[in-house]
Coordinates of N, CA, C and O in Angstrom, one line a residue:
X203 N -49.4 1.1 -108.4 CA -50.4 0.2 -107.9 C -49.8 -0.7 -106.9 O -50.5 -1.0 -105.9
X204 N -48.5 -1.3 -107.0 CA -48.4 -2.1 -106.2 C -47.7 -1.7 -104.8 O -47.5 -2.4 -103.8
X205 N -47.3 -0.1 -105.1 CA -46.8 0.2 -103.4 C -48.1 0.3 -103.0 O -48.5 -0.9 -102.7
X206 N -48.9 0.9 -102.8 CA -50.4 1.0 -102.9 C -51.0 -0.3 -102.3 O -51.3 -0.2 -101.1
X207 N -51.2 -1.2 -102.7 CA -51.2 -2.6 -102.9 C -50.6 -2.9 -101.6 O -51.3 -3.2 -100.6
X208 N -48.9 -3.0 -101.7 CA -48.3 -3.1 -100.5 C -48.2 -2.7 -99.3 O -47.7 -3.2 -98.4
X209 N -48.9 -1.4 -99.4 CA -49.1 -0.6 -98.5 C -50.2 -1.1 -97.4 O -50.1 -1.1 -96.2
X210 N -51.4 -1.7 -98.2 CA -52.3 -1.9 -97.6 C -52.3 -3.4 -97.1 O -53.1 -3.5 -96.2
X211 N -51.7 -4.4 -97.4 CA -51.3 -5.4 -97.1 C -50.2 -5.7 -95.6 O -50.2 -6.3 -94.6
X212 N -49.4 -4.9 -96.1 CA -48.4 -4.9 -94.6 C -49.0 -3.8 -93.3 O -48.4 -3.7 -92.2
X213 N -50.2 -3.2 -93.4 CA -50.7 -2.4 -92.7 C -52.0 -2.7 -91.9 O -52.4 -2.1 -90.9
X214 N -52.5 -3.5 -92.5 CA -53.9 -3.9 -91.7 C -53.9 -5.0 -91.3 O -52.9 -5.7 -91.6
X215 N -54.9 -5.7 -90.5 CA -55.1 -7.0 -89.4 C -55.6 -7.9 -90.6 O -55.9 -7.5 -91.7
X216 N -55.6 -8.9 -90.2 CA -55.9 -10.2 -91.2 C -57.4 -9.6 -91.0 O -57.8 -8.7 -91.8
X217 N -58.2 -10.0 -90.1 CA -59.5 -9.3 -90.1 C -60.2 -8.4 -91.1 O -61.2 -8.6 -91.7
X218 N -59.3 -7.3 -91.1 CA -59.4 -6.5 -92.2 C -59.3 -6.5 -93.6 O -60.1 -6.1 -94.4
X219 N -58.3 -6.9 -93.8 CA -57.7 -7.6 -94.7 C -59.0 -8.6 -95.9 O -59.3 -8.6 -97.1
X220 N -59.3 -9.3 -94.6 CA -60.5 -10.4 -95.1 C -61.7 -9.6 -95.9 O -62.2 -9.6 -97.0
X221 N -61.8 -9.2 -95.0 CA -63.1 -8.0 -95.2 C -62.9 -7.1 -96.9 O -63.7 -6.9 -97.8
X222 N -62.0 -6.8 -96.9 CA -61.0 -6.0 -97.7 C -61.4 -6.9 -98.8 O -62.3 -6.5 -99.6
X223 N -60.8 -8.3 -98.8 CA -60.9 -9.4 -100.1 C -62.7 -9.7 -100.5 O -63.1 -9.9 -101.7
X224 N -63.3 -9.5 -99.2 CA -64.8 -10.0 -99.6 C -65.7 -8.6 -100.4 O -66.6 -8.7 -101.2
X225 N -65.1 -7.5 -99.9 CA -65.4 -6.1 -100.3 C -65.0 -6.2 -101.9 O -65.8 -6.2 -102.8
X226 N -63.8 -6.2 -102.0 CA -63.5 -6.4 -103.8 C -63.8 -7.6 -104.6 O -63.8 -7.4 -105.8
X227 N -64.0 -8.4 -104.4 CA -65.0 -9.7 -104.7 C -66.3 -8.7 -104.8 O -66.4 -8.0 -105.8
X228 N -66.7 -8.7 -104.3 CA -68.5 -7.7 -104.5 C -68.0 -6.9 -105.6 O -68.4 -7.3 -106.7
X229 N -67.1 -5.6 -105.6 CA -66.8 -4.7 -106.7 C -66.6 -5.1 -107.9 O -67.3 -4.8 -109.0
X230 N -65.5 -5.9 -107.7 CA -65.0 -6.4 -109.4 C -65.3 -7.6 -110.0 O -65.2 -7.9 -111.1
X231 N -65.9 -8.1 -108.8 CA -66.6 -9.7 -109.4 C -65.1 -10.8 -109.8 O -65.1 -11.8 -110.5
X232 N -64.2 -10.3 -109.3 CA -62.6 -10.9 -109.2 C -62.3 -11.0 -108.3 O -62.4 -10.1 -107.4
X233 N -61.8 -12.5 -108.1 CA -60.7 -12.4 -106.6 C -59.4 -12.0 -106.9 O -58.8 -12.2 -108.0
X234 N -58.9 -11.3 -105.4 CA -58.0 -10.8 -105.2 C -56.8 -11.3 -106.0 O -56.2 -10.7 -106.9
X235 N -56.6 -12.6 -105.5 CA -55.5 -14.0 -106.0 C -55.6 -13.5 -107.7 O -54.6 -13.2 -108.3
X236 N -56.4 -13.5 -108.1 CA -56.7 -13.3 -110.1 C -55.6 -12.3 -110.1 O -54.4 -12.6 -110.3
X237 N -56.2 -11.0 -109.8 CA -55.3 -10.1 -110.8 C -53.7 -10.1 -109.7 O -52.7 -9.6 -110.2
X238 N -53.7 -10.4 -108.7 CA -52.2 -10.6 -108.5 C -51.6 -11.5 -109.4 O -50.7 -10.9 -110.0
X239 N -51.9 -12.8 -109.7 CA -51.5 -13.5 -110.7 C -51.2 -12.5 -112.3 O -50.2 -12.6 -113.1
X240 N -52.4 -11.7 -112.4 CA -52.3 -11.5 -113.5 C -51.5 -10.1 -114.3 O -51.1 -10.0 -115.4
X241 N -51.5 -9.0 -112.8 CA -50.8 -7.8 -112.9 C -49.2 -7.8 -112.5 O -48.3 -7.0 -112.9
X242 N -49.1 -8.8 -111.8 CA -47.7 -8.8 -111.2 C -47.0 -9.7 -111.8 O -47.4 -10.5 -112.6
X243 N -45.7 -9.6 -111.1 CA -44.8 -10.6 -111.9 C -43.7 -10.7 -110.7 O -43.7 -10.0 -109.6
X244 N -43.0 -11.4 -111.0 CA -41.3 -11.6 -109.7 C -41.7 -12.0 -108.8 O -42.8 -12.4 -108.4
X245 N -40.6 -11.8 -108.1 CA -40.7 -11.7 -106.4 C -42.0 -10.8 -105.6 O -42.5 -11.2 -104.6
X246 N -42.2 -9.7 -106.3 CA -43.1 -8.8 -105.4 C -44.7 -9.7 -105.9 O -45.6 -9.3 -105.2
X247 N -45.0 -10.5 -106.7 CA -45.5 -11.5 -107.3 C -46.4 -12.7 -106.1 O -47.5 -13.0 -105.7
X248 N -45.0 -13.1 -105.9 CA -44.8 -14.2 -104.7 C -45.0 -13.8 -103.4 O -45.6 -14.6 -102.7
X249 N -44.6 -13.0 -102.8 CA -44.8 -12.0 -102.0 C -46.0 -11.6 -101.6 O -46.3 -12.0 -100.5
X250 N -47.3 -10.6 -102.3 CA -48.6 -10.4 -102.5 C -48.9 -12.0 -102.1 O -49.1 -12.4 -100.9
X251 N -49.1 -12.8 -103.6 CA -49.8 -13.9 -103.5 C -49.9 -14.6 -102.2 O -51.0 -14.8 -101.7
X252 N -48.7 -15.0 -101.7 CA -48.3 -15.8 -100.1 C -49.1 -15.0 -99.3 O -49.9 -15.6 -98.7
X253 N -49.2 -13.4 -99.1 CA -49.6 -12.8 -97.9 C -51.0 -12.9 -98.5 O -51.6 -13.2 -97.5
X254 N -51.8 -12.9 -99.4 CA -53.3 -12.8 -99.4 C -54.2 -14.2 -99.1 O -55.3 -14.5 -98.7
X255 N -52.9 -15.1 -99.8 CA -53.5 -16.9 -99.2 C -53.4 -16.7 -97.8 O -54.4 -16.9 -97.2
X256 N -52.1 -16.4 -97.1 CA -51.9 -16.4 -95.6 C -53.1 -16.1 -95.0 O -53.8 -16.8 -94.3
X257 N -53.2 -14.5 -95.5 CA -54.9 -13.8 -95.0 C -55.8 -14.9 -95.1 O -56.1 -15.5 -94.0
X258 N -56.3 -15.2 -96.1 CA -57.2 -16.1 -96.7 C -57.5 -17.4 -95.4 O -58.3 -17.4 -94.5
X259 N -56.3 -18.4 -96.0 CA -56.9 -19.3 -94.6 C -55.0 -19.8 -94.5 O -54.2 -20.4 -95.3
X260 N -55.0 -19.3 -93.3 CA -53.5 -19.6 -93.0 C -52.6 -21.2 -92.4 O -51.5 -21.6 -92.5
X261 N -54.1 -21.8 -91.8 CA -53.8 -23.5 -92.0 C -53.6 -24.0 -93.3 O -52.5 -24.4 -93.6
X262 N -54.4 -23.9 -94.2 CA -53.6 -24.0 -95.5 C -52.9 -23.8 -95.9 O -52.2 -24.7 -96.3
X263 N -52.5 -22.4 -96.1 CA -51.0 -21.9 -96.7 C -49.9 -22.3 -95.7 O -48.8 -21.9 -96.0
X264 N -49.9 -22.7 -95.1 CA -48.8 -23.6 -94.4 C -49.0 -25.1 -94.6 O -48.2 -26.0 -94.9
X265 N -49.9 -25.1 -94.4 CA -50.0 -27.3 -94.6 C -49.5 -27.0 -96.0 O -48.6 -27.8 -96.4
X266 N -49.9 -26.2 -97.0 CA -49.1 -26.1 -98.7 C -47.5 -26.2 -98.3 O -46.6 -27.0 -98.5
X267 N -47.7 -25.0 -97.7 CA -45.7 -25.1 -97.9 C -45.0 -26.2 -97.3 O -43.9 -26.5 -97.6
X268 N -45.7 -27.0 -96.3 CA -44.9 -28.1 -95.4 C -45.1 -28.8 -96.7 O -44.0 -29.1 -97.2
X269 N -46.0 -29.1 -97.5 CA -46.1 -30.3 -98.6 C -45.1 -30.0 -99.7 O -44.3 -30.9 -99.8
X270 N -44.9 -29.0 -100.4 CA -44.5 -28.6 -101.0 C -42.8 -28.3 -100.5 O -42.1 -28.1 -101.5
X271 N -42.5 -28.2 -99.6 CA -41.1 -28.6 -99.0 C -40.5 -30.0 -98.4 O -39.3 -30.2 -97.9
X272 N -41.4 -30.9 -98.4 CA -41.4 -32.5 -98.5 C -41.5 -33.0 -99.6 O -40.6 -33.8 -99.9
X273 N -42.5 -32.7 -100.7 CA -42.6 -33.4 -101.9 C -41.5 -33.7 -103.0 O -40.6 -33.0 -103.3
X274 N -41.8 -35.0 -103.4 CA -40.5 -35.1 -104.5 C -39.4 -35.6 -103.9 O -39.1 -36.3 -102.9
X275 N -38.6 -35.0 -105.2 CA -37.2 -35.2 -104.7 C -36.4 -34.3 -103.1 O -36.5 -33.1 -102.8
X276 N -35.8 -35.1 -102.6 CA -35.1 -33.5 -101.2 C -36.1 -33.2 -100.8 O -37.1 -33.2 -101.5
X277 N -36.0 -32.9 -100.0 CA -36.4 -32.2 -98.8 C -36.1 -30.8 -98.8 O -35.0 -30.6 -99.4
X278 N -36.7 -29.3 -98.2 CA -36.5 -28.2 -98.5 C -36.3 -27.8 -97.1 O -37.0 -26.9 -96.8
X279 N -35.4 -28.3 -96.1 CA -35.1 -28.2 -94.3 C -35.4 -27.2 -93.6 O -35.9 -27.1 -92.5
X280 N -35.0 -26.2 -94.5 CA -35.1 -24.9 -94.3 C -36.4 -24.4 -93.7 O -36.7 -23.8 -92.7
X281 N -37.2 -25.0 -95.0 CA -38.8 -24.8 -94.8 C -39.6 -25.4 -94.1 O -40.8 -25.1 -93.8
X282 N -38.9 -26.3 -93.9 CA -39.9 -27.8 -92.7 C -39.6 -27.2 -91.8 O -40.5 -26.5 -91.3
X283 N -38.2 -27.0 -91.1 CA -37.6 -26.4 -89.6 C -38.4 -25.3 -89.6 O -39.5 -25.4 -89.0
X284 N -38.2 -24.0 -90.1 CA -38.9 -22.7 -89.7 C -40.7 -23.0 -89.4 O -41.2 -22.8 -88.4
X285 N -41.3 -23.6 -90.7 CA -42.7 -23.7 -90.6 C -43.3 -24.3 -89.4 O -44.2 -23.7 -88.8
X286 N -42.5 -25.9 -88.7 CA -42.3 -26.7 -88.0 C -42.3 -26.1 -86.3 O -43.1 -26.3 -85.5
X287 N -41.3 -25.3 -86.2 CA -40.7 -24.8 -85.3 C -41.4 -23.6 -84.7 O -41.4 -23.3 -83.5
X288 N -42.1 -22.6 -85.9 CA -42.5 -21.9 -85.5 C -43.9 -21.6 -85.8 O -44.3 -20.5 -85.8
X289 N -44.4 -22.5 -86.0 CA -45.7 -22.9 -85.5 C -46.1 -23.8 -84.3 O -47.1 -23.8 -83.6
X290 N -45.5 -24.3 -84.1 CA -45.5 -25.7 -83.2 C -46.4 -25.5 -81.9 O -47.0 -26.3 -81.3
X291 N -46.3 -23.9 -81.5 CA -47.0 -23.8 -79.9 C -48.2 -22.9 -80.4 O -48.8 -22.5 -79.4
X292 N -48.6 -22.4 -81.5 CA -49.5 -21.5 -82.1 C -50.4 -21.8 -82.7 O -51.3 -21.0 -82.6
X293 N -50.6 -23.1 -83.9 CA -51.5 -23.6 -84.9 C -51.3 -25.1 -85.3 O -52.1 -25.7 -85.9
X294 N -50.2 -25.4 -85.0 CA -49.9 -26.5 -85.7 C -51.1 -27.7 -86.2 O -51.4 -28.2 -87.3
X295 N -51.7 -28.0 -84.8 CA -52.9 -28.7 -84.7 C -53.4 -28.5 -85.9 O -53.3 -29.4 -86.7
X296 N -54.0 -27.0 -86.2 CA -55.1 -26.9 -87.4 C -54.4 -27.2 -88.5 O -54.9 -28.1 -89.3
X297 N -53.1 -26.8 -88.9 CA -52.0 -27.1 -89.8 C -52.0 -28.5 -90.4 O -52.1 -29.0 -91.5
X298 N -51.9 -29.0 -89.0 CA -52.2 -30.4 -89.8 C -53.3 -31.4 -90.1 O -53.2 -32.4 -90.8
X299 N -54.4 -30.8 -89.6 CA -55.6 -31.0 -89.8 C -56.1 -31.2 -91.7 O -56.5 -32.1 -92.5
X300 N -55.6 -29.2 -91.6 CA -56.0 -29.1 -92.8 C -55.0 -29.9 -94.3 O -55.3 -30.0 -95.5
X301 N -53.4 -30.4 -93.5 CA -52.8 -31.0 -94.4 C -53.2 -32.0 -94.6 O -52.9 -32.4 -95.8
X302 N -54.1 -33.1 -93.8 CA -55.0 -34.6 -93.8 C -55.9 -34.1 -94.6 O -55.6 -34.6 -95.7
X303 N -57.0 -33.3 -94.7 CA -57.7 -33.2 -95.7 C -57.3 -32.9 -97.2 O -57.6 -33.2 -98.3
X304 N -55.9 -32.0 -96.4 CA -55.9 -31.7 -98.6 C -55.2 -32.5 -99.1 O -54.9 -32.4 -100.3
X305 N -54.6 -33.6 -98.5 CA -53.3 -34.6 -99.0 C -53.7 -35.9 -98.7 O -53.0 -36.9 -98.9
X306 N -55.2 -35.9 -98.1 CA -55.1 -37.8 -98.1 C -53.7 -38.6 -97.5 O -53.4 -39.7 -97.9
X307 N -53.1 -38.1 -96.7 CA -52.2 -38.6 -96.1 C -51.7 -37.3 -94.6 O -51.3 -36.2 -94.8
X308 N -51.9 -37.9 -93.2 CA -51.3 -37.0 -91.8 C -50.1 -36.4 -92.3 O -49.5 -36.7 -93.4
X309 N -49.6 -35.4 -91.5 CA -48.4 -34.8 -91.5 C -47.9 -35.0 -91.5 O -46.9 -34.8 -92.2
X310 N -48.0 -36.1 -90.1 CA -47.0 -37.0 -89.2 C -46.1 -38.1 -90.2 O -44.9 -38.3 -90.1
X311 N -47.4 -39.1 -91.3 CA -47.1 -39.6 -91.9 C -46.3 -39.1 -93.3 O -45.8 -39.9 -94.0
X312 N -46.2 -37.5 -93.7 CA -45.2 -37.4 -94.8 C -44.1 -37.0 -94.0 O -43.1 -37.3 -94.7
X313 N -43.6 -36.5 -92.9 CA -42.4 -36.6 -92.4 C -41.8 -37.6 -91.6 O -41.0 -37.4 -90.8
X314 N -42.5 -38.6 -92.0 CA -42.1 -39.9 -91.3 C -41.3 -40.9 -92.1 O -40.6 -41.8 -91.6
X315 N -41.5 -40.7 -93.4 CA -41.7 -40.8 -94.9 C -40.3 -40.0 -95.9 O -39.6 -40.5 -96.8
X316 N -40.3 -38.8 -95.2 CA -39.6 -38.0 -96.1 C -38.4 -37.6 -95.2 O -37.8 -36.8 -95.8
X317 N -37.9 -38.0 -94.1 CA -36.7 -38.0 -92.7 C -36.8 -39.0 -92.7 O -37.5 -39.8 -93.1
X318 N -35.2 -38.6 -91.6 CA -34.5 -39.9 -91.1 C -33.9 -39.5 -89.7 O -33.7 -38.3 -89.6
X319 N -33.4 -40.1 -88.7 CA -32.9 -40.1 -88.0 C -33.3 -39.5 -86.4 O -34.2 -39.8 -85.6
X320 N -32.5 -38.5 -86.3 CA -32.6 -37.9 -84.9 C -33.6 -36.3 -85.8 O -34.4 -35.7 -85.1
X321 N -33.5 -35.9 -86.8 CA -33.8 -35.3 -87.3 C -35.6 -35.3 -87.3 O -36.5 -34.6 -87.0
X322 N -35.5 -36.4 -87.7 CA -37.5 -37.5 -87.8 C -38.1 -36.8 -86.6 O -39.0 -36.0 -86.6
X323 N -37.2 -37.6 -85.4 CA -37.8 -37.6 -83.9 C -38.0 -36.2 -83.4 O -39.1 -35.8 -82.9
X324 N -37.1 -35.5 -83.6 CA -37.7 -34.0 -83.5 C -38.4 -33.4 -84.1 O -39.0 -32.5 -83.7
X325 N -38.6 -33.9 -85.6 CA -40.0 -33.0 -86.0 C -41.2 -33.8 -85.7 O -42.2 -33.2 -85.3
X326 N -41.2 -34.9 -85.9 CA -42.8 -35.8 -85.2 C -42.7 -35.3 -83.5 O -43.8 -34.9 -83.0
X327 N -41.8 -35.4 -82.8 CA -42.5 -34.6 -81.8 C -42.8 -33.4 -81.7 O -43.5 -33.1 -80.8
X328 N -42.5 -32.4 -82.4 CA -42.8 -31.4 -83.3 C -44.3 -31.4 -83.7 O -45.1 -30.6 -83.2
X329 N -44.4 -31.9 -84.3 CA -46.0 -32.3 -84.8 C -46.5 -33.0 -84.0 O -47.6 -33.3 -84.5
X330 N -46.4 -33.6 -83.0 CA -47.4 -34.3 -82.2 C -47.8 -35.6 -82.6 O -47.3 -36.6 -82.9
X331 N -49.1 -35.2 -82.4 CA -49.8 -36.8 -82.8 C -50.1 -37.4 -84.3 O -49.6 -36.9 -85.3
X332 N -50.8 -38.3 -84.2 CA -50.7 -39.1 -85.8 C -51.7 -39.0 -86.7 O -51.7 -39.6 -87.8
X333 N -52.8 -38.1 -86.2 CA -53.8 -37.8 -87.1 C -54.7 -39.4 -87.1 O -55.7 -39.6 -87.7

């Protein structure tokens, strides 16, 4: 099931994809996200789950991971830089849009918050404006 699974995942357009998720929603009366959660396990787990939220709505699953790589204790750089960097000329705007709604706090303002230095200044201009 899950090469299968994977097969169909790494192979079709988000478009499709979508369609795919609203199609088995009608069938099984389950969303997709359920039985990944509930058949899978590990890495191939995390994997699935990440690419069907991605599909799903992809301003969110990034404004998640920026939050979730700021939150707490440390910082996760790795995850800010790549997410940061490589969104920046493609979505960001919506990115952060949708991070002000789900966090009650701008983007701008948790990496304003959560950096320091010469480091800050390139990801706030990075992100742009201040919501």
């Amino acid at each position: 099931m899950e090469i299968k699974f994977m097969s169909i995942l790494c192979t079709r357009s988000f478009p499709h994809l979508r369609r795919v998720f609203q199609e088995f929603v009608r069938c099984s009366n389950k969303d997709i996200e359920q039985i990944i959660k509930k058949e899978m396990s590990g890495d191939v787990k995390q994997a699935m789950y990440g690419i069907v939220r991605s599909v799903k709505n992809q301003s969110n699953y990034f404004a998640e991971r920026l939050y979730k790589a700021m939150k707490g204790m440390g910082t996760d750089d790795r995850a800010l830089i790549r997410i940061m960097v490589s969104r920046s000329e493609v979505d960001l705007f919506n990115i952060r849009k949708e991070f002000k709604e789900t966090h009650d706090c701008s983007l701008h303002e948790f990496i304003q918050g959560d950096t320091s230095g010469d480091y800050r200044k390139t990801l706030l201009m990075l992100c742009g404006g201040q919501d």
